[in-house]
Tab-separated table of C-alpha atoms in Angstrom:
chain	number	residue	atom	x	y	z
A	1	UNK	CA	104.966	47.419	-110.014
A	2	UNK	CA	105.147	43.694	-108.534
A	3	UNK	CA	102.007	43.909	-106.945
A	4	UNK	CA	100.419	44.822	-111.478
A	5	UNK	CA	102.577	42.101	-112.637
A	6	UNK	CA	101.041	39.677	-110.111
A	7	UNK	CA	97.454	40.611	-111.373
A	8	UNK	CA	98.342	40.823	-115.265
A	9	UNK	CA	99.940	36.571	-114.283
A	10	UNK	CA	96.315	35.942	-112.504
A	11	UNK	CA	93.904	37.655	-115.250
A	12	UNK	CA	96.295	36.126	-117.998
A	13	UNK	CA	95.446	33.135	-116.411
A	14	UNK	CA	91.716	33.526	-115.753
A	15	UNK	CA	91.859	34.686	-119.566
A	16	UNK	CA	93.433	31.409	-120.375
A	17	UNK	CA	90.610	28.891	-119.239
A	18	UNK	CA	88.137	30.347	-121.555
A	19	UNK	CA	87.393	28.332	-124.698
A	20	UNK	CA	89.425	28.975	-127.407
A	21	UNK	CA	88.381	31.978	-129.994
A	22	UNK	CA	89.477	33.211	-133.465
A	23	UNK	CA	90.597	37.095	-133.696
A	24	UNK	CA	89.405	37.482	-137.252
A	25	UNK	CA	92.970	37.958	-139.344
A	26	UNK	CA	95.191	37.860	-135.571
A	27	UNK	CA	95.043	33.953	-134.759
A	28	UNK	CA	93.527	32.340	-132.012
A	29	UNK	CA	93.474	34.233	-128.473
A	30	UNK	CA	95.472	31.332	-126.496
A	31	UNK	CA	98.470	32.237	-128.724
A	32	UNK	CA	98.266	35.838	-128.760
A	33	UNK	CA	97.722	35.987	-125.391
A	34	UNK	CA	100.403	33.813	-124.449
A	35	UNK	CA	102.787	35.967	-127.045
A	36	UNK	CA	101.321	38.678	-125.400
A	37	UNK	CA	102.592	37.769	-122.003
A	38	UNK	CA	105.886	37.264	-122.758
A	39	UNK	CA	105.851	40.539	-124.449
A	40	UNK	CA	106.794	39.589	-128.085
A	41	UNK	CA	103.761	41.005	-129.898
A	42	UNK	CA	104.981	41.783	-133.308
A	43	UNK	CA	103.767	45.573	-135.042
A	44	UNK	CA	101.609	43.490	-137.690
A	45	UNK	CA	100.085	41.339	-134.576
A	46	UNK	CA	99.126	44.895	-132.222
A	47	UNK	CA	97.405	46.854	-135.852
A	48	UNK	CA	95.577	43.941	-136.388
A	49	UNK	CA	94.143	43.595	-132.410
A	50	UNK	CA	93.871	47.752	-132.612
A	51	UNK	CA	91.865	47.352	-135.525
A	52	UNK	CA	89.849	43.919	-133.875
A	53	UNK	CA	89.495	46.019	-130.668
A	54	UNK	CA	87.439	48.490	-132.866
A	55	UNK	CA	85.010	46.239	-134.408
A	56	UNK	CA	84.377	43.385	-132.541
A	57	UNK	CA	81.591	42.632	-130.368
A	58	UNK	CA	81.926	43.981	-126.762
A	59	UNK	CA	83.447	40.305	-125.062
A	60	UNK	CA	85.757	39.543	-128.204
A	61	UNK	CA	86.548	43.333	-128.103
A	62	UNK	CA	87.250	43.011	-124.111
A	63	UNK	CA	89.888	40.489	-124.787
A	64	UNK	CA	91.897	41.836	-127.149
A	65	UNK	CA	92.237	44.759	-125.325
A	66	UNK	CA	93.591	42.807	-122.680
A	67	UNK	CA	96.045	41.302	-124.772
A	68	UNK	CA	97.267	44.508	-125.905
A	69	UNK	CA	97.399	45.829	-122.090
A	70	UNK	CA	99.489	42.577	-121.384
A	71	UNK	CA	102.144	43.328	-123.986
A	72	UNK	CA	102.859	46.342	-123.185
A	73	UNK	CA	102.874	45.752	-119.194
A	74	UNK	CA	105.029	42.839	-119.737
A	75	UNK	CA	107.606	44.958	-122.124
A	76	UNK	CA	107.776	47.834	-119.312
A	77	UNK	CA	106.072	50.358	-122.251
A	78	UNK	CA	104.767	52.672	-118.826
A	79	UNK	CA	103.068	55.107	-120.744
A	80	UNK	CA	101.504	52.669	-123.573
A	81	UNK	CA	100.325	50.616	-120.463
A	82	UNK	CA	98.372	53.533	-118.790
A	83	UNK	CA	96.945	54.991	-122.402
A	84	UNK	CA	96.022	51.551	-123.443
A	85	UNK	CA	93.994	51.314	-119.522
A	86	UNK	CA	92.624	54.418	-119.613
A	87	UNK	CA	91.156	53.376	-123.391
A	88	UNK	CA	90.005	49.826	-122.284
A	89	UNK	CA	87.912	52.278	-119.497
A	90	UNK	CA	86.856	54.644	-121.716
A	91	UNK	CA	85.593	53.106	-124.837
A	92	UNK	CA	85.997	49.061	-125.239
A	93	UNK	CA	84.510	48.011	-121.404
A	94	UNK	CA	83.315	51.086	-118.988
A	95	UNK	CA	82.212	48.447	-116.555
A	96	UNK	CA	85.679	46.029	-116.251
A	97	UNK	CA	86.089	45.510	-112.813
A	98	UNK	CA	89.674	44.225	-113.410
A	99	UNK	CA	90.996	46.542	-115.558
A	100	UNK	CA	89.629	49.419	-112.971
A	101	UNK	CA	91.114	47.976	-110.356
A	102	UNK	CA	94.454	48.057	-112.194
A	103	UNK	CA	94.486	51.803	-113.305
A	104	UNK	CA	93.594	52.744	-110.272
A	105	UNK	CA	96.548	51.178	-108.357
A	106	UNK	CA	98.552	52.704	-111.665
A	107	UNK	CA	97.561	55.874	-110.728
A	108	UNK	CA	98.206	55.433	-107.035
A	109	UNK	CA	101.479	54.110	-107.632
A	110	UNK	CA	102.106	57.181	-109.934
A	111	UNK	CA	100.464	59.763	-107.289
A	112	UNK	CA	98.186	60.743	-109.483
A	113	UNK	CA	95.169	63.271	-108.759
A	114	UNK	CA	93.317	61.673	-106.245
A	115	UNK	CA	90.609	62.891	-107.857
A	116	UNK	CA	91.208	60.838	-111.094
A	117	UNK	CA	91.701	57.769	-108.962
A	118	UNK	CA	88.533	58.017	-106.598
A	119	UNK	CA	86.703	57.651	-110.424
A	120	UNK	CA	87.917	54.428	-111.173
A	121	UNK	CA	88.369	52.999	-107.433
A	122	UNK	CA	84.570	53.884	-107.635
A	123	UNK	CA	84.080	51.875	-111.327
A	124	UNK	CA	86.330	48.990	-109.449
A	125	UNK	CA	83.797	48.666	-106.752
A	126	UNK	CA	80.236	49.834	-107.914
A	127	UNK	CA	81.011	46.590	-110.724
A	128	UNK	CA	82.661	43.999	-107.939
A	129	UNK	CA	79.872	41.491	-108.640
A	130	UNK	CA	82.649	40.260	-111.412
A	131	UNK	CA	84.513	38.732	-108.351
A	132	UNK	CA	81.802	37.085	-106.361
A	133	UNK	CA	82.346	33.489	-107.134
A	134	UNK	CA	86.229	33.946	-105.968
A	135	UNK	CA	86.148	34.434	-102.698
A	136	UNK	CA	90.294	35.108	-101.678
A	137	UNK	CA	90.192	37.310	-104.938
A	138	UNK	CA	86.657	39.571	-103.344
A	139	UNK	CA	88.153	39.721	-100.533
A	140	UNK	CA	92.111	41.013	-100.896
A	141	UNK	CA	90.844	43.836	-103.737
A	142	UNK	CA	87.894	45.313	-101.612
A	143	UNK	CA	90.821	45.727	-99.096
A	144	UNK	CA	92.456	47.382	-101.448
A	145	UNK	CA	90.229	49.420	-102.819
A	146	UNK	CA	88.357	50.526	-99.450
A	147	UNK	CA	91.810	51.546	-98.560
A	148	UNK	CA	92.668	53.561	-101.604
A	149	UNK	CA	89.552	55.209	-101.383
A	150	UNK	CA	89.945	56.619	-97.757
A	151	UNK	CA	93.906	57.589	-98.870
A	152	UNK	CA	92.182	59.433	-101.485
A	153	UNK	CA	88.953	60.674	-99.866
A	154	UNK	CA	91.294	62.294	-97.394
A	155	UNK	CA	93.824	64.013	-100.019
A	156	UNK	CA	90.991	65.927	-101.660
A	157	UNK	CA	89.894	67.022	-98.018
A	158	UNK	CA	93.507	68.251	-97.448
A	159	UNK	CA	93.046	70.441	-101.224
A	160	UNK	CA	89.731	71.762	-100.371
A	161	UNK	CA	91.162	73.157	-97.017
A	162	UNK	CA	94.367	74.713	-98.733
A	163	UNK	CA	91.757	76.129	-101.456
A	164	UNK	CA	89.593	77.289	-98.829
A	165	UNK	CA	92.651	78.981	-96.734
A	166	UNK	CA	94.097	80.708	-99.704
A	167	UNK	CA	90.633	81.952	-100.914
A	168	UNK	CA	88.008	81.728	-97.897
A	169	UNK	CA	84.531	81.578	-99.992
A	170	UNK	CA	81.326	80.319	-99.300
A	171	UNK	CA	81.682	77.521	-102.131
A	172	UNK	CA	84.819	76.420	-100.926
A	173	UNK	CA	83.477	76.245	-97.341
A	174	UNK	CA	80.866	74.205	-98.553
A	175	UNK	CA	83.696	72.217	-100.287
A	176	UNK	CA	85.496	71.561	-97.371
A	177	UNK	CA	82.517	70.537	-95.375
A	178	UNK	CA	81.343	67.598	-98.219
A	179	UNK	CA	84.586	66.564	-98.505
A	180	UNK	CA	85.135	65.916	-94.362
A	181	UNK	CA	81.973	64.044	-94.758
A	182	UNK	CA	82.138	61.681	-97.370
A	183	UNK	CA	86.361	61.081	-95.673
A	184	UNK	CA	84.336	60.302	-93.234
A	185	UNK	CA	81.778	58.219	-94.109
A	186	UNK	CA	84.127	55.971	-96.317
A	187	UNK	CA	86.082	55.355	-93.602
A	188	UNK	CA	82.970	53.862	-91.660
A	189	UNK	CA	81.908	52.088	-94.978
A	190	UNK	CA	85.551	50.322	-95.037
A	191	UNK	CA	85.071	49.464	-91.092
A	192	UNK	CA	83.572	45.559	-91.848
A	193	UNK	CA	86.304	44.768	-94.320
A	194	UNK	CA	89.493	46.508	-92.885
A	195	UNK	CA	88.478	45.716	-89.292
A	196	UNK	CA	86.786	42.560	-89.275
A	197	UNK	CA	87.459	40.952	-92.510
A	198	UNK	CA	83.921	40.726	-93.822
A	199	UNK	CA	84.095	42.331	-97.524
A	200	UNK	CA	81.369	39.778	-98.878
A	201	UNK	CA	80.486	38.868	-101.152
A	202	UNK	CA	78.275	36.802	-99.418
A	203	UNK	CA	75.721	39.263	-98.060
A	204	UNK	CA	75.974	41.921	-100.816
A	205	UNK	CA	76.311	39.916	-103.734
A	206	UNK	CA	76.123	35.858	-104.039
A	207	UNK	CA	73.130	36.054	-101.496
A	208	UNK	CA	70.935	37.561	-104.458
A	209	UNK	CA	71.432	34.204	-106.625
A	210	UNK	CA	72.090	31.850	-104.089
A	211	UNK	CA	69.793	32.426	-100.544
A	212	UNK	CA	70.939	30.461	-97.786
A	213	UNK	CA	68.683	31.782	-95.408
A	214	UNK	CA	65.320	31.572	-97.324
A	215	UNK	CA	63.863	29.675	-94.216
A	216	UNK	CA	64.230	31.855	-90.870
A	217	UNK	CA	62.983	29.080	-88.594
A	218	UNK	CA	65.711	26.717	-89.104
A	219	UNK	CA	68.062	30.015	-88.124
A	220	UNK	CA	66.264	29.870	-84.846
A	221	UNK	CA	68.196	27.635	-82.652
A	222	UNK	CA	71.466	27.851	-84.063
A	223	UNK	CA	71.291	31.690	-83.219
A	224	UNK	CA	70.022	31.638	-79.784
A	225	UNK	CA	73.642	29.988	-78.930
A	226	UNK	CA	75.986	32.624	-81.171
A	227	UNK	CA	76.049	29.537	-83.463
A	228	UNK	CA	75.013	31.248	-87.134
A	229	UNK	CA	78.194	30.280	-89.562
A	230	UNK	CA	79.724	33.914	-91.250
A	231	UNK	CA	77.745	32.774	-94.864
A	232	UNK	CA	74.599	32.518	-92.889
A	233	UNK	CA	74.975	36.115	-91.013
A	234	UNK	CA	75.818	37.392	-94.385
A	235	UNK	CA	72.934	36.006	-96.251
A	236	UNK	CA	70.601	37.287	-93.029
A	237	UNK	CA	72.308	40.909	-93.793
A	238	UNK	CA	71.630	40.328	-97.278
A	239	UNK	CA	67.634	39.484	-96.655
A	240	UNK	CA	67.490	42.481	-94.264
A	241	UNK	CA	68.872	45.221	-97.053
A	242	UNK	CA	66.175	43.579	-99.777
A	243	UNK	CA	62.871	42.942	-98.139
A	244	UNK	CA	62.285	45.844	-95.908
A	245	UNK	CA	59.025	44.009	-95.035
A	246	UNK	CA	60.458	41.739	-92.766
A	247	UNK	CA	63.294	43.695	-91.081
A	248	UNK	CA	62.520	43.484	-87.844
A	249	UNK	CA	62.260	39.213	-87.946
A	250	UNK	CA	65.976	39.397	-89.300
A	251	UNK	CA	67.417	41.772	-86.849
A	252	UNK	CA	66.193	39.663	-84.568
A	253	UNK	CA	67.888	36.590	-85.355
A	254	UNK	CA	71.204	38.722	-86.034
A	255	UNK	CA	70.672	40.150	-82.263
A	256	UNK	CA	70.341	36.690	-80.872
A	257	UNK	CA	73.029	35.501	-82.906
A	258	UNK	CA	74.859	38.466	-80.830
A	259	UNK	CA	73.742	37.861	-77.809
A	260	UNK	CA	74.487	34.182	-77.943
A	261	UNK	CA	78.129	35.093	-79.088
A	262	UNK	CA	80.325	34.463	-76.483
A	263	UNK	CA	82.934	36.779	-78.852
A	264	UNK	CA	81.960	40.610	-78.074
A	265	UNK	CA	83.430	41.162	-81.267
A	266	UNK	CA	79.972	39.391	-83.117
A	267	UNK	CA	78.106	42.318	-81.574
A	268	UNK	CA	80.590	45.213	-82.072
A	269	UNK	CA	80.807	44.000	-86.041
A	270	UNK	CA	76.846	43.452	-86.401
A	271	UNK	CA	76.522	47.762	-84.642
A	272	UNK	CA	79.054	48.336	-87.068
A	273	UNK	CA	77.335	47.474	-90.558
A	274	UNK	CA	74.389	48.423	-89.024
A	275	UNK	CA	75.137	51.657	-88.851
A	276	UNK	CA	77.224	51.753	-92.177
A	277	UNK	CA	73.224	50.996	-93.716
A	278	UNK	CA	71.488	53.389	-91.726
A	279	UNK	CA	73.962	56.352	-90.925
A	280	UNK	CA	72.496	56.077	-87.131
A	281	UNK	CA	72.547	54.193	-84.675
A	282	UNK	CA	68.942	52.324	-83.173
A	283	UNK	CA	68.543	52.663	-79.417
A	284	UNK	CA	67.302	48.989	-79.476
A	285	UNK	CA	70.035	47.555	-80.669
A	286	UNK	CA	72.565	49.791	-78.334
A	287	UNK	CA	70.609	49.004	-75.158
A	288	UNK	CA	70.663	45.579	-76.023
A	289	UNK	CA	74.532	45.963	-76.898
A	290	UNK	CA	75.148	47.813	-73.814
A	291	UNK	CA	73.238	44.843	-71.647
A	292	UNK	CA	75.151	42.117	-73.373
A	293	UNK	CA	78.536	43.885	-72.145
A	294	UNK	CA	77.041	45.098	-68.988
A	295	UNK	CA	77.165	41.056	-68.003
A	296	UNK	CA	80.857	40.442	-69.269
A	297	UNK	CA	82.695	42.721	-66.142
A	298	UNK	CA	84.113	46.040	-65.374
A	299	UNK	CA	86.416	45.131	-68.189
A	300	UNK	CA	83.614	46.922	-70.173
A	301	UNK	CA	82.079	49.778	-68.372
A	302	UNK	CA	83.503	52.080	-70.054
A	303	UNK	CA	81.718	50.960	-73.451
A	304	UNK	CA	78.412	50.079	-71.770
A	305	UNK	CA	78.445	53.843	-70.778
A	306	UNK	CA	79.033	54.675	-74.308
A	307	UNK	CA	76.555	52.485	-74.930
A	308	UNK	CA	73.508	53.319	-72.810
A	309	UNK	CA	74.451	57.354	-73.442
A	310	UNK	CA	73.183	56.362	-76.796
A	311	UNK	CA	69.953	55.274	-75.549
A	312	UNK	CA	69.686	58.320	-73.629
A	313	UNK	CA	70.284	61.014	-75.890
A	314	UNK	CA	67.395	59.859	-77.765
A	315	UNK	CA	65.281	59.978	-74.845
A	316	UNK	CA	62.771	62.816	-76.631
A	317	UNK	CA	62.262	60.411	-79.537
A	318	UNK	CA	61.260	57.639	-76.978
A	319	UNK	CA	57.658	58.080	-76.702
A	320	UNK	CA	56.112	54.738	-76.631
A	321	UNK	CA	55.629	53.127	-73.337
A	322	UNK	CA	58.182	50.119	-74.835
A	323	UNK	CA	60.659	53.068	-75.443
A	324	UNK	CA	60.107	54.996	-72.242
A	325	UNK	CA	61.095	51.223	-70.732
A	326	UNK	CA	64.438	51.352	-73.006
A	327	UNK	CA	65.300	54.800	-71.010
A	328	UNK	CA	65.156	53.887	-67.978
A	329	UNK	CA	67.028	50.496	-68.000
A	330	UNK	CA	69.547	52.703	-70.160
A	331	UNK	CA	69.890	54.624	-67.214
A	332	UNK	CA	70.350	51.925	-64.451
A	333	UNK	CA	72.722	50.071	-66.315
A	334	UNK	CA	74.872	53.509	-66.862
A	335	UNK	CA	74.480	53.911	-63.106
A	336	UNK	CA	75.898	49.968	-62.758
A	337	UNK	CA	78.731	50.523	-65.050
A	338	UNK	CA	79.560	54.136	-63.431
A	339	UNK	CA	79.758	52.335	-60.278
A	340	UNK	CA	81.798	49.678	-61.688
A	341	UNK	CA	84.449	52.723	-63.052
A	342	UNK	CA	84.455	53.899	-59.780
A	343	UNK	CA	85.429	50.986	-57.400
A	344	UNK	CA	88.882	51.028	-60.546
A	345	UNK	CA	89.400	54.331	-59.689
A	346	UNK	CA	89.601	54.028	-56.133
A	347	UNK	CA	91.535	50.459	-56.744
A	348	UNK	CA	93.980	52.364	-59.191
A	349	UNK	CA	93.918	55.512	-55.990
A	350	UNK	CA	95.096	53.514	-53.266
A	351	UNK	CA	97.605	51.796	-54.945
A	352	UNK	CA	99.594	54.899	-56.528
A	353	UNK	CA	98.192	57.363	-54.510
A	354	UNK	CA	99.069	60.447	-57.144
A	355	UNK	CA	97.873	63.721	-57.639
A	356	UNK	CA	96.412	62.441	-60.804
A	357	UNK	CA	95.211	59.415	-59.537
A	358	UNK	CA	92.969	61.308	-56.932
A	359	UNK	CA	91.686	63.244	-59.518
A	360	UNK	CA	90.672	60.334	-61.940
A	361	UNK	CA	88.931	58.934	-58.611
A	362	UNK	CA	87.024	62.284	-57.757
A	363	UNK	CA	85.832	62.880	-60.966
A	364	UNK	CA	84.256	59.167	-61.724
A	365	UNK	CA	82.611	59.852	-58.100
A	366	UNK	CA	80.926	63.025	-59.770
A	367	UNK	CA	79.833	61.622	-62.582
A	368	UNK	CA	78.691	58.371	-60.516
A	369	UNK	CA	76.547	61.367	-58.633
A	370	UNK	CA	75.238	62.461	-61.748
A	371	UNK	CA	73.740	59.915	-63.327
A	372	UNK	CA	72.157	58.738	-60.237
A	373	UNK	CA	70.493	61.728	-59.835
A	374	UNK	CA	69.010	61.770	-63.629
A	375	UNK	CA	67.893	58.179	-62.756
A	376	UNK	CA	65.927	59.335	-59.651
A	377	UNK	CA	64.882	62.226	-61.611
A	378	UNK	CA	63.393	59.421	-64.400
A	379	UNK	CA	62.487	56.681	-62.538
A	380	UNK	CA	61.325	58.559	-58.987
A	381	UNK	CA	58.479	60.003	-61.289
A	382	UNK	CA	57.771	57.548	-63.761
A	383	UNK	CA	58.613	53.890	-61.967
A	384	UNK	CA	56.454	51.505	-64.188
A	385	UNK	CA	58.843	52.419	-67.001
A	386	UNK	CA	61.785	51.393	-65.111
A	387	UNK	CA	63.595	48.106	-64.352
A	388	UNK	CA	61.737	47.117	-60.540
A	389	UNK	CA	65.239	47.107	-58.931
A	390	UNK	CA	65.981	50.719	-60.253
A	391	UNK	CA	65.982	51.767	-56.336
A	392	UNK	CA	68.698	49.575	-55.146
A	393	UNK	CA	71.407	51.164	-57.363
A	394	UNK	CA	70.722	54.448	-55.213
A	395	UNK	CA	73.406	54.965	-52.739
């Protein structure tokens, strides 16, 4: 419960700054709430907020409640603390981002349904906007929440398969199947914010009252050299998910910003969101991805395989001659990297000189094989859509 009492000090506080206000018949706010906190609300003091609560207009109405919710946190009343949540939720404020956030680690701490806290994890974030002008605050609860919500997503997977086991039915096939798939997805959602730190709210929320990046042209030069600050990328993201019109003029600078990124982590964070927007992933951007490593060592041939496979699995969409160009330098630079894996193998070979290690060796050799032989294949018959040194990575 330290973690509650820390946010019930911080939103007491927050509480505090605002101006001071009558509660018609209760006194001012800045002395209830400050009774309130050290949990010496009398019975005459709670009827009259109950009965405030139920009349007042919605902000007036708001705090009270939170008064209320304070007392009886601060007096260790458990259960009047959760009934008094779930009623701040469910009939003074629907849309309190706050007092979400705090049933919903209530009813995580209380292993709740995790049904019953994926509703107000999802009230929590679908209303963060509350928290965009502090930044540390934005930040430390969409880890939280993002984290809930997978812990959660996964717990009703685990009860749809048990349900499913116990009575194998279409539906609860079906069941099974949505719930693996929105685990899933929430995990790739929470991928910029667990893994890289970057839970906004610049690019999806303070960038929608305050653009930074309203002129591209000064972005420019800055990006060519990896140089864009984190507010700017964000605000670029931000311009890229609201004017569809000029996409592909953002991307562009985001790419460069990439490319000029001496950190391969810029580039593995911008695939990332990317793909957490689109559910797919663009063969532009992955050859491009898969060039920038391709240039950084053997260190990453593995991933400019992974890369460049991407490219070519969606060789029958790639019908434009620009496209047809992607495949085949997709497939030269698999062939580089391939070659790259090899020359380890053979390294890693001669020094152990295993069973296992032979192995390893023969089997990048075969697939080294292979993919030369789909780039001959490609390029052999088609040459103009392939990089002009294609030939020399033959053996």
């Amino acid at each position: 419960m330290r973690l509650l009492a820390l946010l019930i000090v911080t939103l007491f506080c927050l509480t505090g700054e605002a101006r001071a206000e009558e509660v018609a018949g209760c006194g001012e706010f800045e002395g209830l709430e400050s009774t309130a906190f050290k949990s010496k609300l009398t019975d005459e003091q709670r009827t009259c907020l109950e009965d405030f609560v139920n009349s007042a207009e919605p902000h007036a109405a708001t705090r009270a409640s939170f008064v209320l919710i304070t007392n009886a946190f601060m007096a260790g009343e458990q259960d009047t603390y959760a009934a008094l949540l779930r009623r701040h939720l469910t009939l003074v404020n629907t849309t309190d981002a706050d007092v979400a956030y705090m049933y919903a680690i209530l009813l995580e701490q209380k292993s709740a349904s995790p049904f019953e806290r994926l509703r107000w994890v999802r009230v929590a974030i679908e209303n963060r906007v509350q928290w965009a002008k502090q930044a540390r605050v934005y930040r430390e609860r969409m880890k939280r929440l993002y984290q809930m919500r997978i812990e959660a997503g996964l717990e009703t997977l685990i009860i749809a398969e048990k349900r499913n086991n116990e009575n194998p039915t279409t539906l609860n096939s079906e069941r099974v199947a949505s719930y693996r798939e929105r685990a899933q997805y929430w995990t790739q959602v929470a991928a910029p914010c667990l893994v890289y730190d970057d839970c906004g709210p610049y690019w999806d929320v303070e960038v929608i009252e305050d653009d930074v990046c309203e002129d591209l042209e000064t972005f420019d030069t800055p990006a060519k050299v990896g140089k864009l600050t984190e507010q700017e990328v964000s605000c670029l993201k931000g311009r890229w998910i609201r004017m569809p019109l000029g996409r592909s003029r953002v991307m562009g600078l985001l790419v460069s910003n990439a490319d000029g990124s001496e950190d391969p982590a810029v580039w593995d964070h911008l695939l990332t969101w990317y793909h957490n927007e689109t559910g797919q992933h663009e063969a532009g951007l992955a050859l491009r991805h898969g060039r920038y490593l391709g240039k950084r060592g053997e260190v990453y041939a593995s991933e400019v395989i992974r890369w460049s496979q991407i490219v070519v699995d969606q060789g029958p969409e790639l019908t434009g001659k620009r496209h047809k160009g992607m495949l085949g330098e997709a497939l030269v630079i698999r062939v580089k990297a391939q070659k790259q894996l090899v020359g380890v193998a053979k390294r890693t070979h001669d020094g152990a000189g295993s069973v296992e290690t032979e192995l390893q060796y023969s089997t990048a050799r075969e697939r080294h094989t292979s993919f030369v032989a789909e780039l001959k294949d490609y390029c052999g018959g088609i040459a103009s859509d392939c990089p002009d040194d294609w030939r020399s990575e033959l053996p």
